[in-house]
Structures are given as C-alpha cells and as structure tokens.
CSV table of C-alpha atoms in Angstrom, one decimal:
chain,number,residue,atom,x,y,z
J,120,UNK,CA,-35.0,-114.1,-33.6
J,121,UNK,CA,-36.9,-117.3,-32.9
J,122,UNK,CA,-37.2,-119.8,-35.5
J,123,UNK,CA,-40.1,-122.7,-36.2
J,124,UNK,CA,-39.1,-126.0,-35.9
J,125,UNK,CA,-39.2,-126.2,-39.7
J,126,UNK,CA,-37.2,-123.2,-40.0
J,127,UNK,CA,-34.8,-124.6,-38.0
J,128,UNK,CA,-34.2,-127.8,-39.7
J,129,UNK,CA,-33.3,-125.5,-43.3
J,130,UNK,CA,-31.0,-123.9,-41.4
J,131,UNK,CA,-29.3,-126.8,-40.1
J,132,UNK,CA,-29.6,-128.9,-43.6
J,133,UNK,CA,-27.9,-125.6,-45.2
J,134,UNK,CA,-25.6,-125.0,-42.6
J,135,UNK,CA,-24.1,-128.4,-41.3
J,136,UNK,CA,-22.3,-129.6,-44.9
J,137,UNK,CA,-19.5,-130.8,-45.2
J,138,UNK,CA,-18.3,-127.1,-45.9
J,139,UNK,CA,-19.1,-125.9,-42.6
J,140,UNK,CA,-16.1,-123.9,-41.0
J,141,UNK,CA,-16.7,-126.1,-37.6
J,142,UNK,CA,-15.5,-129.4,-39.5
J,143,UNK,CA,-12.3,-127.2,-41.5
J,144,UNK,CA,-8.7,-127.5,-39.9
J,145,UNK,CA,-8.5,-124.8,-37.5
J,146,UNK,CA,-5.1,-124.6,-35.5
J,147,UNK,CA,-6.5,-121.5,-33.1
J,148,UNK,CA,-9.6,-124.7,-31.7
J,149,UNK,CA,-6.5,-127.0,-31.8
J,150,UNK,CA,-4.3,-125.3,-29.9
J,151,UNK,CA,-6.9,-123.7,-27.6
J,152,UNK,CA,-9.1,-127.2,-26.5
J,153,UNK,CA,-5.1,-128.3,-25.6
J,154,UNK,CA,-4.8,-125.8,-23.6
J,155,UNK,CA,-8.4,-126.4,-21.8
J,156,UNK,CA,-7.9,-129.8,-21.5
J,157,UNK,CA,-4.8,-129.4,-19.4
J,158,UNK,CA,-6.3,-126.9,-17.6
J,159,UNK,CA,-9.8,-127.4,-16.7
J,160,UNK,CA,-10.8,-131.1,-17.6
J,161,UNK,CA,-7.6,-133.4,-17.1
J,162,UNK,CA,-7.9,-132.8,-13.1
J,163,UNK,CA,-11.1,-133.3,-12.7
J,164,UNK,CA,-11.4,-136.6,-15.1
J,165,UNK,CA,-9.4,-139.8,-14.1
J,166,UNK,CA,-7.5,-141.4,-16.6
J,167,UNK,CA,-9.8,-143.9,-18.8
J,168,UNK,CA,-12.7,-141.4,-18.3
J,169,UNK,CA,-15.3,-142.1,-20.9
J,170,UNK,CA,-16.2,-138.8,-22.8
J,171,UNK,CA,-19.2,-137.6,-25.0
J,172,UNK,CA,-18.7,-135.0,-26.9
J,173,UNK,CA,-22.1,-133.8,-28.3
J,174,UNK,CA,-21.4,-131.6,-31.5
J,175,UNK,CA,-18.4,-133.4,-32.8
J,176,UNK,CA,-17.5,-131.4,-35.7
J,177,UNK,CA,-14.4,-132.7,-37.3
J,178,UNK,CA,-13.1,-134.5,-34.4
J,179,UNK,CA,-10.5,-132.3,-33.3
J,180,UNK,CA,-11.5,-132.5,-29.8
J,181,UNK,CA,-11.9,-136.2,-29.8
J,182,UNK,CA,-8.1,-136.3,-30.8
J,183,UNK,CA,-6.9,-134.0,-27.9
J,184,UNK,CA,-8.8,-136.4,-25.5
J,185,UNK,CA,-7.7,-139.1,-26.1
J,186,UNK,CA,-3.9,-137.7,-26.5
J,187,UNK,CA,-4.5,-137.5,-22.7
J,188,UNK,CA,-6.1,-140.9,-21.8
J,189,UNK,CA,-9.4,-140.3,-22.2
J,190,UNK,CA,-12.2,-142.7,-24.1
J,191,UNK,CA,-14.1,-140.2,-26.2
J,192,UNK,CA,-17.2,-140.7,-28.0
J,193,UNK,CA,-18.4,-138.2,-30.4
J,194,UNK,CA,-22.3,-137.3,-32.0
J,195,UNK,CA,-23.2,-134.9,-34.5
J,196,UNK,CA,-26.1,-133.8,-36.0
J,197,UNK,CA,-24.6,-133.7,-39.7
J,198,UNK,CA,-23.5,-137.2,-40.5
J,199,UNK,CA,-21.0,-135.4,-42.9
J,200,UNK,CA,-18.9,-134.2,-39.2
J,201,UNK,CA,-19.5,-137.9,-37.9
J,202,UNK,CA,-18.1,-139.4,-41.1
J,203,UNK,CA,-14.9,-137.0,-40.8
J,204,UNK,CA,-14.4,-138.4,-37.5
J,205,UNK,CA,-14.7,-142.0,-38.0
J,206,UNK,CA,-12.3,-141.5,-41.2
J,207,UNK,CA,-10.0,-140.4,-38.0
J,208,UNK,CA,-10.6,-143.3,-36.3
J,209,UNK,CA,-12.3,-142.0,-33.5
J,210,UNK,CA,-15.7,-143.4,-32.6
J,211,UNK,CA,-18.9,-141.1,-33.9
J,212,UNK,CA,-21.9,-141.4,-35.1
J,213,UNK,CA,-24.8,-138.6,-36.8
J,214,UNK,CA,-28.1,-138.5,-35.1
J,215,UNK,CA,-30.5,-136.4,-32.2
J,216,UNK,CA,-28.6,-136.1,-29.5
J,217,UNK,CA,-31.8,-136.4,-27.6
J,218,UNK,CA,-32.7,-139.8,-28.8
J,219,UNK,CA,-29.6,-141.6,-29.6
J,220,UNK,CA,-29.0,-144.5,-27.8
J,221,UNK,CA,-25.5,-145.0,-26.3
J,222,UNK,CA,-25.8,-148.0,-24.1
J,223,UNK,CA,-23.3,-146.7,-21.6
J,224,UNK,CA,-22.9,-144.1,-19.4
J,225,UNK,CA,-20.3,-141.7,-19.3
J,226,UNK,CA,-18.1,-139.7,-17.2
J,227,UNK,CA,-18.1,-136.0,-19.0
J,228,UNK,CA,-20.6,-134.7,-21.5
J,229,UNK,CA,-19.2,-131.7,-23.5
J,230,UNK,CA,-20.4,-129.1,-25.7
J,231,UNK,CA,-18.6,-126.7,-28.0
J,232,UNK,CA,-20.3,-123.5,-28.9
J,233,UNK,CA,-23.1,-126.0,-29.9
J,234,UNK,CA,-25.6,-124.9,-27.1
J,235,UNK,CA,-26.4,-121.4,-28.7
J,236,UNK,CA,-27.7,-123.2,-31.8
J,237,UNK,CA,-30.3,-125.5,-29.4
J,238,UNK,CA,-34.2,-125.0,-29.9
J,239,UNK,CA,-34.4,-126.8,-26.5
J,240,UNK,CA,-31.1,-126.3,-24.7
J,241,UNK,CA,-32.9,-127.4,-21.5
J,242,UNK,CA,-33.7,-131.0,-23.1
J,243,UNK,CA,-30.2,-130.8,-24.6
J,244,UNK,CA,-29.3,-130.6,-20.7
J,245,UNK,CA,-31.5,-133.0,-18.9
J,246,UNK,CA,-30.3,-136.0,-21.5
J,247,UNK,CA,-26.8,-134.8,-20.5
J,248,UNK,CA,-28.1,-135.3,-16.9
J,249,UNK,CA,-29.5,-138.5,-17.2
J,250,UNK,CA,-26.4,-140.1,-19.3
J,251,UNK,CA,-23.6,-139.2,-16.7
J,252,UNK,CA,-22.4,-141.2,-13.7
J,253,UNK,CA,-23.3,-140.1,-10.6
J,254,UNK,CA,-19.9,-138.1,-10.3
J,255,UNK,CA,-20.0,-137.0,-13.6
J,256,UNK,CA,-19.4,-133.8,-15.0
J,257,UNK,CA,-21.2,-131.6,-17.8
J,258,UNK,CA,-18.4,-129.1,-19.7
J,259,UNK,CA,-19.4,-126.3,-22.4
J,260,UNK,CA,-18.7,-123.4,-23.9
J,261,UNK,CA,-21.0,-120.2,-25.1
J,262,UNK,CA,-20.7,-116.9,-26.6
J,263,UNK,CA,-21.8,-114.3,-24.5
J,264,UNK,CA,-22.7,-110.7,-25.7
J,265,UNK,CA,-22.7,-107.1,-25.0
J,266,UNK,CA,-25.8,-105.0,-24.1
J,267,UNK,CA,-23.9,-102.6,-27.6
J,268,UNK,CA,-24.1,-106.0,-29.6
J,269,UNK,CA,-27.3,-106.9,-28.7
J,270,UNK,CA,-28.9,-103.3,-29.3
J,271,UNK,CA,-27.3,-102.5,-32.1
J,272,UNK,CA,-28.4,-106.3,-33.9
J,273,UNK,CA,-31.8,-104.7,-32.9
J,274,UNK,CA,-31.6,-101.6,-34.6
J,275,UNK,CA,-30.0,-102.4,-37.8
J,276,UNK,CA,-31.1,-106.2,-37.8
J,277,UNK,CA,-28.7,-106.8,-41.1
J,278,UNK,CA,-25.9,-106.5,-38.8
J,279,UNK,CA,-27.0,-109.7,-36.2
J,280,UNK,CA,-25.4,-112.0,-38.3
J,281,UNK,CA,-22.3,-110.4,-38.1
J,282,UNK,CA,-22.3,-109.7,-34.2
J,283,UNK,CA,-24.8,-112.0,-32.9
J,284,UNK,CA,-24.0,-115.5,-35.5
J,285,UNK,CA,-27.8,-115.0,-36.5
J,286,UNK,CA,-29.7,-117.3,-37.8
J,287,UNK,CA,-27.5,-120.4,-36.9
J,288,UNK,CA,-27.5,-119.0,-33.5
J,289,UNK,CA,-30.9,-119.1,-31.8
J,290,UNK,CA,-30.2,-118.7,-28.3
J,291,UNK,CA,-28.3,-115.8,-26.4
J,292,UNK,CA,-27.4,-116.3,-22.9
J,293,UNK,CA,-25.9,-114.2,-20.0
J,294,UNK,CA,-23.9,-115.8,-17.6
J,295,UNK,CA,-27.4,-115.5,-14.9
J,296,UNK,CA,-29.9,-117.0,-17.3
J,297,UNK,CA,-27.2,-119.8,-18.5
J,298,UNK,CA,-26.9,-120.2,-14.6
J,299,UNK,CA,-30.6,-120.4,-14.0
J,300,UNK,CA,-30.9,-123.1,-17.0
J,301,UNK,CA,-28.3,-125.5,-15.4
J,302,UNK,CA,-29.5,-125.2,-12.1
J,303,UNK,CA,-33.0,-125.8,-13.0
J,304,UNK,CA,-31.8,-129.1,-15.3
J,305,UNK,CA,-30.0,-130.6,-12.0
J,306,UNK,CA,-26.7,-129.2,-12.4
J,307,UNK,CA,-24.7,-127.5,-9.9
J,308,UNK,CA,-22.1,-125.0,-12.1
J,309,UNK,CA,-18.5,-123.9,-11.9
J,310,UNK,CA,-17.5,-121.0,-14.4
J,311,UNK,CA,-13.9,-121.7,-15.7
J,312,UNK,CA,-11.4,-119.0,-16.5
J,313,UNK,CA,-9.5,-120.6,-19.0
J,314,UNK,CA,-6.0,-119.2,-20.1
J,315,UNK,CA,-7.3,-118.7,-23.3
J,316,UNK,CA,-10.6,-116.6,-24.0
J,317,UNK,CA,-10.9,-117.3,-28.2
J,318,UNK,CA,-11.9,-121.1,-29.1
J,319,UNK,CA,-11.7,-120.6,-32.6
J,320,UNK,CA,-9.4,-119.1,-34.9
J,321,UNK,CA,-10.5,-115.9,-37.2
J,322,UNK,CA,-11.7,-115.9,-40.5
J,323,UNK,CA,-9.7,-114.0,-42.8
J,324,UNK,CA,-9.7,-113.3,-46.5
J,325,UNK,CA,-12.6,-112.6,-48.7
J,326,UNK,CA,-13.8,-109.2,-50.7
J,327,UNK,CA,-12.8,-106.1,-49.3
J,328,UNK,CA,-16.5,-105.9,-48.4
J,329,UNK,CA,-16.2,-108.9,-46.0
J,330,UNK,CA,-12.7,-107.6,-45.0
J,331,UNK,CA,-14.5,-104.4,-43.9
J,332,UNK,CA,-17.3,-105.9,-42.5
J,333,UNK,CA,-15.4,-108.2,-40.0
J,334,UNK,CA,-12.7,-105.4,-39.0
J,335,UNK,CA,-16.2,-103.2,-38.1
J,336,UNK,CA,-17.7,-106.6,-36.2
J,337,UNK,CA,-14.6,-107.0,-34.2
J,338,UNK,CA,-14.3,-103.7,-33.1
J,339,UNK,CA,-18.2,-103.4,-31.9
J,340,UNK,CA,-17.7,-106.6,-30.0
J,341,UNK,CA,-14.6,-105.1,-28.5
J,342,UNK,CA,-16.7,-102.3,-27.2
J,343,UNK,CA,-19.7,-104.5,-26.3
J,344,UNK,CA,-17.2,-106.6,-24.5
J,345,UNK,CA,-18.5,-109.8,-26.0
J,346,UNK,CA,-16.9,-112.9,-24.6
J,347,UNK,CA,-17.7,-116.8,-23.4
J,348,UNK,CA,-19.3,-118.3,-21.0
J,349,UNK,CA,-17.2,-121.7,-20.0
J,350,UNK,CA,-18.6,-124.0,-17.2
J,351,UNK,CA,-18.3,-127.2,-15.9
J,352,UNK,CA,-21.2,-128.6,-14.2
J,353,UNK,CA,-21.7,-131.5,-11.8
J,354,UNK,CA,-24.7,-133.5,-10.6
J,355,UNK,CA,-26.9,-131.5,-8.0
J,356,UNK,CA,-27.3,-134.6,-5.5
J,357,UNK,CA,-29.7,-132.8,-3.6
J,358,UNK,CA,-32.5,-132.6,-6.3
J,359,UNK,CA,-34.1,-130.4,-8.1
C-alpha cells in the first residue's frame, strides 16, 4: 500500500478540499477532544501553555484549547482547513509542517489521526522534537487495526478502504512499532486510556450500498478489534 511521492501529493490535492469530512462540524470530535482535554492534557499543561496543533482541520480543537487557557497554534497542509480556522479567529496557517517556520517554541505539539497519512512520520516526529521546550510534551492519536482487518484488506484489496482508510492512510501502526518510532525520534511515551475510545463521529446516510457497506465494515472491525493508539510523549533527556 505504499505510495510515490507523486502519488501521494494527488491524493492529498483530491482529498484535503474544502469538502473533506475532517474540516465538517462533527459534534462526536467536539465532544470527545473535551473530554481528552480534561482528562489527559489540562494536568499536564500549565495554564498559558503554548500549543501546536499540526493537522488543524477546521479548528475545532483550537477552540477547546483555548476554552481551557491554552495559546493554540494551528498548521495544515490544505490552506482551505487553515482559512476555516482563521475565519474562527484562531491563529493558522497552510504549509509543510516540516519546513514551516514558527519562530517560537512551544509547550505541546499534537496530532489528530494525522500521523497514519505521513510518508515520513519519523521526520514528522523529530521536527516535533526539536520545536518543544525542554519539558514539552508530544500528544497524538492513531487508528490501530486488527490482524482480521488487516488480512482480510489483503485478500479482497477492494475492501482496505473501507477497513483500513486506504489510500489516504499510508501508514499502519501497532502499538510496538508506534513505540519503537517514538523512542527512536527522542521521545519517551505514555499510552493514555482516555474515557472515550471514538474521536470522531460516524458517517451515516448514503445509498443502501454505502449503508451496507459501513454496517459490514463496522462489524469486521468489531471482530478485528480495531481501536486507537493515544500517547503523550515527552522529551528523552538522556539521548538517543
């Protein structure tokens, strides 16, 4: 399921519009990033913390931030998320992530099931590295699946896009080799058990095919036990 670099860039050009179901109202990613805050990132952040959050989407994460304090910053590779946020208020702009420059420093860098569409997740993570504090923490979410999922995507490859995300999603990670990636980027990782396992809301509606096809991806992913991977990271003082 690897894609050129060329490849890659058509997908993104035809995915990230400003149709894209990341940048659309979604009360589940509202309610759930709430709920995450609170839970995971509001005691470990003091108040004022400066936040980047790479993959900004609509902004909807930007908002709950700074609802609690927080300075957040947002980037995104489609200028059409950035613009939704600034139209917010919130401070964004469009751009590589690994070139941008920020002129600051900041406290948290997080990602939103934006790691699993990486080329380079590993340069993705030693820019988060090298823009934190010295105290600063790295936060994420990732899809995880299911020996079933996987096989099965394998088999009857019409079927990954409907259990794997294919082709927006070009990585796959177990909770071992996303480990193994931090570690070896300089982080030291914490997995979080957040109160609430779904980010984002279901689609619904749609023909009776896509109906059908969504009731039959939910239940192999209930088999395969499909999940997420959520972390927070910290700087591995000791070196690498």
């Amino acid at each position: 399921m690897w894609t050129s670099a060329s490849e890659q860039k058509q997908i993104e050009d035809a995915v990230y519009t400003p149709d894209y179901a990341g940048y659309r109202n979604d009360p589940v990613f509202e309610q759930a990033i709430r709920s995450l805050l609170d839970s995971a990132i509001v005691p470990r952040l003091s108040h004022g913390a400066r936040i980047l959050d790479v993959g900004c989407g609509s902004g909807d994460f930007l908002a709950a931030a700074k609802e609690r304090g927080f300075k957040p910053t947002g980037i995104d590779i489609s200028e059409a998320g950035a613009r939704l946020c600034r139209q917010r208020g919130f401070e964004a702009c469009s751009g590589d992530f690994l070139t941008a420059a920020f002129g600051t420093e900041f406290d948290a860098v997080t990602m939103w099931d934006v790691i699993e569409h990486l080329r380079d997740p590993g340069a993705f993570f030693e820019r988060s590295h090298s823009i934190l504090q010295g105290d600063g923490l790295f936060i994420g979410k990732v899809p995880a699946f299911g020996r079933i999922s996987v096989e099965l995507s394998k088999r009857v490859p019409r079927f990954a896009g409907m259990l794997l995300g294919a082709p927006d999603h070009v990585q796959y990670f177990t909770q071992k080799s996303l480990g193994a990636l931090l570690q070896r980027t300089g982080f030291k990782v914490e997995w979080l058990h957040p109160p609430v396992n779904r980010l984002r809301g279901r689609r619904r509606g749609g023909s009776f095919k896509r109906r059908l096809g969504r009731s039959f991806a939910s239940a192999i992913k209930g088999i395969s036990r499909d999940g997420n991977l959520y972390f927070v990271a910290s700087l591995d003082q000791s070196g690498r």
